[in-house]
Coordinates of C-alpha atoms and ligand atoms in Angstrom, one line a residue:
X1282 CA 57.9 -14.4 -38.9
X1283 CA 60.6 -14.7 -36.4
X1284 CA 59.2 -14.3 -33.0
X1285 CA 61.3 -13.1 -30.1
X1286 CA 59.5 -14.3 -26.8
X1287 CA 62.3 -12.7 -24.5
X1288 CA 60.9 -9.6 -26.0
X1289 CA 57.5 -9.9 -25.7
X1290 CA 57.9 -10.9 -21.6
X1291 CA 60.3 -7.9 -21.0
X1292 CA 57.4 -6.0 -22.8
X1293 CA 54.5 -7.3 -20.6
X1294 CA 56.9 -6.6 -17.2
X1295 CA 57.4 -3.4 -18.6
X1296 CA 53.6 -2.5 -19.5
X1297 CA 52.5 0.3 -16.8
X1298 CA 49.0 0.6 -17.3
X1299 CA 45.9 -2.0 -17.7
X1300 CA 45.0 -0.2 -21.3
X1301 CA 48.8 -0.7 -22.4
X1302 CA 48.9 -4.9 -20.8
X1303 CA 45.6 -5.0 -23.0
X1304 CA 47.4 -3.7 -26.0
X1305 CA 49.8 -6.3 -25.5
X1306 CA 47.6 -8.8 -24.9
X1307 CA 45.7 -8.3 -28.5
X1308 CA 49.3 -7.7 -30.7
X1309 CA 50.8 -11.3 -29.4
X1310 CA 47.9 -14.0 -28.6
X1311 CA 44.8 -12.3 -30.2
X1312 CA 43.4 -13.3 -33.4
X1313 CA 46.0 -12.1 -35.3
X1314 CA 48.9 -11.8 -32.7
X1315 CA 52.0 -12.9 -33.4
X1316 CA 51.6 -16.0 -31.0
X1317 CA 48.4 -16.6 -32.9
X1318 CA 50.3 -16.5 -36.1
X1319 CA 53.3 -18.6 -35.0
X1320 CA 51.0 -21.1 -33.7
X1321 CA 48.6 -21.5 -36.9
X1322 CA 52.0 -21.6 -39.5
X1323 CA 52.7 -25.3 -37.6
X1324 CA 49.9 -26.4 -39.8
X1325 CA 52.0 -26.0 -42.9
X1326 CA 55.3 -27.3 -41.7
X1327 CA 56.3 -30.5 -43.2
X1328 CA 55.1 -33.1 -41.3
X1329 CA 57.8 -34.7 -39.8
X1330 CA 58.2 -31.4 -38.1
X1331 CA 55.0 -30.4 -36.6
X1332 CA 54.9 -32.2 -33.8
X1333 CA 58.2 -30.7 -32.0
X1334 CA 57.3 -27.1 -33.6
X1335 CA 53.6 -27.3 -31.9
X1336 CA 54.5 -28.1 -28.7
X1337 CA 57.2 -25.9 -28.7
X1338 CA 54.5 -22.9 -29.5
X1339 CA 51.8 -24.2 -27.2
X1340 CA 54.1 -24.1 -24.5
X1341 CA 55.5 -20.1 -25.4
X1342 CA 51.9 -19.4 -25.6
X1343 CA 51.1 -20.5 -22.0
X1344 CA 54.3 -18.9 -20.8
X1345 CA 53.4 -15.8 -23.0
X1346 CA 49.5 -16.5 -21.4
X1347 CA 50.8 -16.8 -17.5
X1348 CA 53.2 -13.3 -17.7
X1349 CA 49.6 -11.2 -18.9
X1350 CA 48.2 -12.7 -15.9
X1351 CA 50.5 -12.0 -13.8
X1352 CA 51.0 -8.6 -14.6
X1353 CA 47.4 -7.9 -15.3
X1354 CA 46.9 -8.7 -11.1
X1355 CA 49.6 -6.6 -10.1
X1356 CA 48.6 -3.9 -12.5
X1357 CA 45.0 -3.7 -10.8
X1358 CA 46.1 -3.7 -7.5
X1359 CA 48.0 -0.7 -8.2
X1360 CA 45.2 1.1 -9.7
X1361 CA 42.7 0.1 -6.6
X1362 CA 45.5 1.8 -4.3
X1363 CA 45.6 4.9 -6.5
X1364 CA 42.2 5.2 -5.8
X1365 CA 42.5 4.8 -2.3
X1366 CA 45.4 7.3 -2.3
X1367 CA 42.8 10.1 -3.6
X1368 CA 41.8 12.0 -0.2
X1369 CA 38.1 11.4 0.3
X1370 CA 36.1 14.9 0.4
X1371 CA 33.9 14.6 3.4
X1372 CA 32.4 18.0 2.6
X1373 CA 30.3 16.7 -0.3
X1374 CA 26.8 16.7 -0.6
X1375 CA 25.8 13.2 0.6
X1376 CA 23.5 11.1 -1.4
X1377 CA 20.1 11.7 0.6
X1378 CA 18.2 8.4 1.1
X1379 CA 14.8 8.5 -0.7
X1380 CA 12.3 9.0 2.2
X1381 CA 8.7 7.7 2.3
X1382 CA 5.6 9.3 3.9
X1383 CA 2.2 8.1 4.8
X1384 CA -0.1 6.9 2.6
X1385 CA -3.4 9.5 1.7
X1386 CA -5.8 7.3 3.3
X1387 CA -3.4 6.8 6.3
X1388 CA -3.3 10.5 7.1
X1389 CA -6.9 10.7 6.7
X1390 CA -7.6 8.2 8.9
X1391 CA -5.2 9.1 11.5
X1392 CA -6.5 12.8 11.4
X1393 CA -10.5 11.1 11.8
X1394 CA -8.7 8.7 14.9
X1395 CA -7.2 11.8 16.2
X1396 CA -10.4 13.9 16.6
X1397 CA -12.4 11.2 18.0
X1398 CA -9.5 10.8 20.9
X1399 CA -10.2 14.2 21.5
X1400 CA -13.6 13.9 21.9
X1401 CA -12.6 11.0 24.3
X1402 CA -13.1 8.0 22.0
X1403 CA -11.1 4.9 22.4
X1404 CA -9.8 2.7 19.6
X1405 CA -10.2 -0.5 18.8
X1406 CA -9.3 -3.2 16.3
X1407 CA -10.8 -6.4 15.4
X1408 CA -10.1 -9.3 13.2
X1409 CA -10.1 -9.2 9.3
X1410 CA -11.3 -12.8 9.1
X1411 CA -14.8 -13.2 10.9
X1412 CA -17.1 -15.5 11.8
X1413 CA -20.6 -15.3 9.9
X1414 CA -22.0 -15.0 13.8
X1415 CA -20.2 -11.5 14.2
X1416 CA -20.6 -9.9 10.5
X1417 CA -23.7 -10.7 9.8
X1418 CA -26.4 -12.6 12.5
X1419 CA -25.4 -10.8 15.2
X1420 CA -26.2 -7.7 13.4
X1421 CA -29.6 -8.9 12.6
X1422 CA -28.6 -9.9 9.1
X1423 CA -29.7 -13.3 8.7
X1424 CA -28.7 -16.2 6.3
X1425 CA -31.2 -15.2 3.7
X1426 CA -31.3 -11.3 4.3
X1427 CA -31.2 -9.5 0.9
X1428 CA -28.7 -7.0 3.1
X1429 CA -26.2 -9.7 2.6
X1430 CA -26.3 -8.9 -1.3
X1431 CA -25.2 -6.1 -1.0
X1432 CA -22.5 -7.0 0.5
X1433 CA -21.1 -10.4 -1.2
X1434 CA -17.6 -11.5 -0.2
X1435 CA -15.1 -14.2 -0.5
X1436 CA -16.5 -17.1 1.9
X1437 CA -13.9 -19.2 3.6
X1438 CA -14.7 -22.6 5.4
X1439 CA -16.2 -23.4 8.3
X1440 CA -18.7 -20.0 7.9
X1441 CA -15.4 -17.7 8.0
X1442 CA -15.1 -14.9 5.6
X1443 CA -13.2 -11.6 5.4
X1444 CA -14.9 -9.4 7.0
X1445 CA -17.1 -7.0 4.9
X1446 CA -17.1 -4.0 7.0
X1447 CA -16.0 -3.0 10.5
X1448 CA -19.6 -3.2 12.0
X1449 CA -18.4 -6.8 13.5
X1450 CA -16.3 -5.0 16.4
X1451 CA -19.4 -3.4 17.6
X1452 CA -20.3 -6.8 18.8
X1453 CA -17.2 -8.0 19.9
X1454 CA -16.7 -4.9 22.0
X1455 CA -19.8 -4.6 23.6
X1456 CA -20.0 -8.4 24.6
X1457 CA -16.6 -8.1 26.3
X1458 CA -17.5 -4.5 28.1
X1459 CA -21.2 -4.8 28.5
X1460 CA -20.7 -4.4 32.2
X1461 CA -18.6 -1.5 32.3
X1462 CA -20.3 1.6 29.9
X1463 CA -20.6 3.1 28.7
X1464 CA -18.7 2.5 25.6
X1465 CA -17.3 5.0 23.4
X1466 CA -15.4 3.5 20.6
X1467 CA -13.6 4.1 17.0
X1468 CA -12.7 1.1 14.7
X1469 CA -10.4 1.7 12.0
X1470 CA -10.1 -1.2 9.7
X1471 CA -9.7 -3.2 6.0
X1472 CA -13.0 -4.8 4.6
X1473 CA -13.6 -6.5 1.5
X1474 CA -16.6 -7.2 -0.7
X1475 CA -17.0 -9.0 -4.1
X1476 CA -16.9 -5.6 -6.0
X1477 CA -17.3 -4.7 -9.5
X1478 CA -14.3 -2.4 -9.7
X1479 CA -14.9 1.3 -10.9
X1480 CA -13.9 4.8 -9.9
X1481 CA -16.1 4.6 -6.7
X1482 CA -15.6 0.8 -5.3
X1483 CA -12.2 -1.1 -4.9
X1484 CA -12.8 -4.9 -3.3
X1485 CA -10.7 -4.2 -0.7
X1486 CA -11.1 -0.5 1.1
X1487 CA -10.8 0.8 5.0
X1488 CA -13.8 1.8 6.6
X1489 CA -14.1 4.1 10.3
X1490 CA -16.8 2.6 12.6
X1491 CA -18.3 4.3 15.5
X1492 CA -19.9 2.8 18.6
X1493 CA -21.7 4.8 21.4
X1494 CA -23.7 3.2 24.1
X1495 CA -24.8 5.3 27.4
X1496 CA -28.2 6.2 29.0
X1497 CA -29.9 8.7 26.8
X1498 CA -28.6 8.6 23.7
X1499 CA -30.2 10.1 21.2
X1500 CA -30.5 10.7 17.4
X1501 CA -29.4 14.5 18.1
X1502 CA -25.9 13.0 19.7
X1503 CA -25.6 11.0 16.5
X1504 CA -25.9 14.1 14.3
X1505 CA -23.8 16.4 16.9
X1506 CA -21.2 13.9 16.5
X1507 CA -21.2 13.5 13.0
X1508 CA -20.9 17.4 12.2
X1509 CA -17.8 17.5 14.5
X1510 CA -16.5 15.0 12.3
X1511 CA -16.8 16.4 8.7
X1512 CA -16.3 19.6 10.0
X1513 CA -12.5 18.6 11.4
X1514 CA -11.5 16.9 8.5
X1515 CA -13.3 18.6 5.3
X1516 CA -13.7 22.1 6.8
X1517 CA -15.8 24.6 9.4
X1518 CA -18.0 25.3 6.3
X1519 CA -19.0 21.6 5.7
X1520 CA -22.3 20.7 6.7
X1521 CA -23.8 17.2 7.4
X1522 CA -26.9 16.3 5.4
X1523 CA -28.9 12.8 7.5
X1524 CA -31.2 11.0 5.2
X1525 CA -33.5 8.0 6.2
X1526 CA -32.3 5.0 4.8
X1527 CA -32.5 1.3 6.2
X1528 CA -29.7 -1.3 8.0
X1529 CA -31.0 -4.0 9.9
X1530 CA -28.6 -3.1 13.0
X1531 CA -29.9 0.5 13.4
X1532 CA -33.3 1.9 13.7
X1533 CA -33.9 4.4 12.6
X1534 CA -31.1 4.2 9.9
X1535 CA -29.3 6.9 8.0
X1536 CA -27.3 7.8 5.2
X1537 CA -24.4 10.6 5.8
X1538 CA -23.9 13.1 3.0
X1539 CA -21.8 16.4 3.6
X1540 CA -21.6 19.4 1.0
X1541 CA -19.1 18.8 -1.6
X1542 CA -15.8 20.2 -1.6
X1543 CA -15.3 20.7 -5.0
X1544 CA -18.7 23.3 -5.7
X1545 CA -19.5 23.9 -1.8
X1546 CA -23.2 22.7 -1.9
X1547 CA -24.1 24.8 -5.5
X1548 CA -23.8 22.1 -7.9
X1549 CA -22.1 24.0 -10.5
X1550 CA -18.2 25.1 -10.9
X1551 CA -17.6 27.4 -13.5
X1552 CA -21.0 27.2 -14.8
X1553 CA -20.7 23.3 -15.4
X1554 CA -22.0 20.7 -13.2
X1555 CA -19.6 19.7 -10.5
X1556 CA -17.8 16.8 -11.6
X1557 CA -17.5 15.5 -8.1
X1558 CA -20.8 15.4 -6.9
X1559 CA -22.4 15.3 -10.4
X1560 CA -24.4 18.4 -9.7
X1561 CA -26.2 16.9 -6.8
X1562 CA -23.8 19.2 -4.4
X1563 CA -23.6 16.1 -1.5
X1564 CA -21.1 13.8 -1.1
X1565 CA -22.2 10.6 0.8
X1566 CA -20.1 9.3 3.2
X1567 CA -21.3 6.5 5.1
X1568 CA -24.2 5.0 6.8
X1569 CA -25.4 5.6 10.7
X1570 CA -28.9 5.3 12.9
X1571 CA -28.9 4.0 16.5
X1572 CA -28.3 0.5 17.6
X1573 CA -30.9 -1.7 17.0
X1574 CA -32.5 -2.9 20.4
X1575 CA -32.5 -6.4 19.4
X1576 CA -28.6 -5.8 19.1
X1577 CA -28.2 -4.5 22.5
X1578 CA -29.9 -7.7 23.4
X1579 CA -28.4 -9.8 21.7
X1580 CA -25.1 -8.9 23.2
X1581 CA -26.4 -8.8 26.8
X1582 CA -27.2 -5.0 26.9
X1583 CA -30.0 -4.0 28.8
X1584 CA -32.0 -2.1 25.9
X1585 CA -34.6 -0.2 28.0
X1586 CA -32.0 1.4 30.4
X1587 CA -29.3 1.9 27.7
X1588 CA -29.6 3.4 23.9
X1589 CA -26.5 3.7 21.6
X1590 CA -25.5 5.3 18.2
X1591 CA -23.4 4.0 15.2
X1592 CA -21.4 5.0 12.1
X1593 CA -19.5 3.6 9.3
X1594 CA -17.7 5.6 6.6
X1595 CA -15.1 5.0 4.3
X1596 CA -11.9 7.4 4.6
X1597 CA -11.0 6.9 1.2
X1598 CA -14.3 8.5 0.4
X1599 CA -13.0 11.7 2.4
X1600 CA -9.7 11.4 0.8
X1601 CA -11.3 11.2 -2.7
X1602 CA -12.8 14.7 -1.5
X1603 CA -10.0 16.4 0.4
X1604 CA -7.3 15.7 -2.2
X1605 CA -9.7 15.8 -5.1
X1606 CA -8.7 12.1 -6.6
X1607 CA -11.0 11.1 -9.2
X1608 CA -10.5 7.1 -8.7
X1609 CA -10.7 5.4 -5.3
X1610 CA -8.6 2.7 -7.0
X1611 CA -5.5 4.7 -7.2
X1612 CA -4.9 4.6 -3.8
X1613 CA -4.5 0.8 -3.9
X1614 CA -2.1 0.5 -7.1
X1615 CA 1.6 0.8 -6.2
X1616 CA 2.0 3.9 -8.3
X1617 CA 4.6 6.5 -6.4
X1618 CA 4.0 9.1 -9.0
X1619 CA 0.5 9.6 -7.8
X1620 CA 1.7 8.6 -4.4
X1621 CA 4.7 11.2 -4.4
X1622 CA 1.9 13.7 -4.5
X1623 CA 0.7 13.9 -0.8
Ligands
DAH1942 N1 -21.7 -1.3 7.9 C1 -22.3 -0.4 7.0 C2 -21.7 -0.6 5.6 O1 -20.6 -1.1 5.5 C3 -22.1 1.0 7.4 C4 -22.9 1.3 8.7 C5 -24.2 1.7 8.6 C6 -22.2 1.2 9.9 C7 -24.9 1.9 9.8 C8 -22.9 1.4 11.1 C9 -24.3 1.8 11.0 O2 -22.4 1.3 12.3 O3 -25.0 2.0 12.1 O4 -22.2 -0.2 4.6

């Protein structure tokens, strides 16, 4: 088939739209285009001919290749300053930018940090990697303690590990203010512990510590303090439950419980047992008692002049019970649909 390349260019110069050059483009150097065709009928040209034919149809077909180029470029830039041309609608709705919030457990402890301002508290931080000295000996839980079972970590060298609750401050702070109490202090903070993992324990979770030290202090401050504190984050109808229990920092030592928010203390919802509590109608929240006197010593305090309380809680604990989650663990997986929620 004759092939009239005069044609074809005044075709492609003439081609208005990208979809039409395209067109083009397939009919004369596609598969079967009639470039295509010319070029693949040099094979069968006698063979004293085939060498002037082919160049003579490689070189249409890069003239024919160049003009779809060129047009194609000046084809596109029209289009883009179509587009432009189009008046932009600044009345629109916008696209609104996702927004974040804070995180359950960071509201929780914020609102826990915020009543104990109130109540004149100051807050303090402390290091996530400790020494053995602070987390343990200092609190009068030696190298062969069975408390320390309890509360197996990750060891690091040189008698470092990450700390395994916030009780470590208490030191820190009173050895750098014994000389100016009393002290009155709140320690948010990350701790981690060799956990088994289940819907109550994550390896890693925030605890609140407490830290009073004055003349006079006694187990009735402790409890005073600690029914303020359920009380402004879980309700006016809350109520504080102190059982004996034992840590080798405090003496005597307790265990915090408060009513549970899901039956209110009866056990039962619905006539079932409570799910949260498991029918027992407590929640316990942390552990307390007043500061060991061998502590107070230990950090320079003069323990017959001064006396001290202290707390530890997790808030996660109190967000499990505010918000009703079933599984501590959710609130360290980076899952916004459960996130989203809050
Ligand atoms: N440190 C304890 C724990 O992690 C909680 C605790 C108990 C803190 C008694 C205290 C305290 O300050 O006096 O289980």
């Amino acid at each position: 088939m004759a092939v009239n390349e005069p044609e074809m260019l005044a075709a492609i110069a003439a081609s208005s739209t990208l979809e039409e050059l395209e067109k083009l483009r397939v009919a004369y150097v596609g598969r079967n285009g009639l470039v295509t065709q010319q070029l693949k009928a040099v094979g069968k040209l006698p063979a004293d001919q085939r060498a002037a034919a082919g160049q003579a149809a490689n070189a249409m077909r890069a003239r024919v290749d160049q003009t779809l180029a060129e047009r194609e470029v000046v084809l596109r830039a029209e289009e883009v300053s179509k587009e432009l041309a189009v008046p932009v609608d600044v009345t629109a709705p916008g696209l609104t930018p996702k927004l974040g919030h804070r995180h359950p457990v960071t509201m929780v402890l914020d609102d826990l940090v915020d009543l104990f301002w109130q109540m004149g508290y100051q807050v303090v931080e402390g290091p996530e990697v400790e020494t053995e000295w602070y987390n343990f000996e200092a609190l009068l839980v030696g190298k062969d303690h069975p408390a320390r079972d309890t509360q197996d970590t990750f060891y690091l060298e040189e008698a470092h590990l990450p700390r395994t609750h916030t009780s470590a401050v208490q030191i820190r702070h009173m050895e750098k203010h014994r000389d100016n109490l009393p002290i009155r202090i709140v320690v948010p903070g990350k701790v981690y512990r060799n956990e088994d993992e289940d819907p109550r324990h994550s390896w890693t979770f925030y605890q609140l510590e407490g830290l009073v030290v004055d003349e006079n202090i006694g187990l009735s401050d402790l409890k005073g303090t600690l029914e303020t504190m359920v009380r402004g984050v879980l309700g006016d109808a809350t109520e504080l439950r102190l059982r004996p229990n034992y840590f080798p920092y405090t003496e005597p030592s307790v265990e915090m419980d408060a009513t549970c928010a899901n039956c209110h203390g009866s056990g039962r919802v619905e006539n079932e047992t409570c799910r949260l509590c498991y029918g027992t109608g407590w929640l316990e929240l942390g552990g307390a008692g007043m500061v060991h006197p061998q502590v107070l010593q230990n950090v320079g305090i003069d323990s017959d002049k001064y006396s001290g309380f202290a707390f530890g809680f997790g808030p996660e604990r109190i967000a499990t019970i505010k918000y009703g989650v079933g599984d501590v663990r959710e609130f360290w997986r980076p899952n916004f649909k459960f996130l989203e929620q809050f």
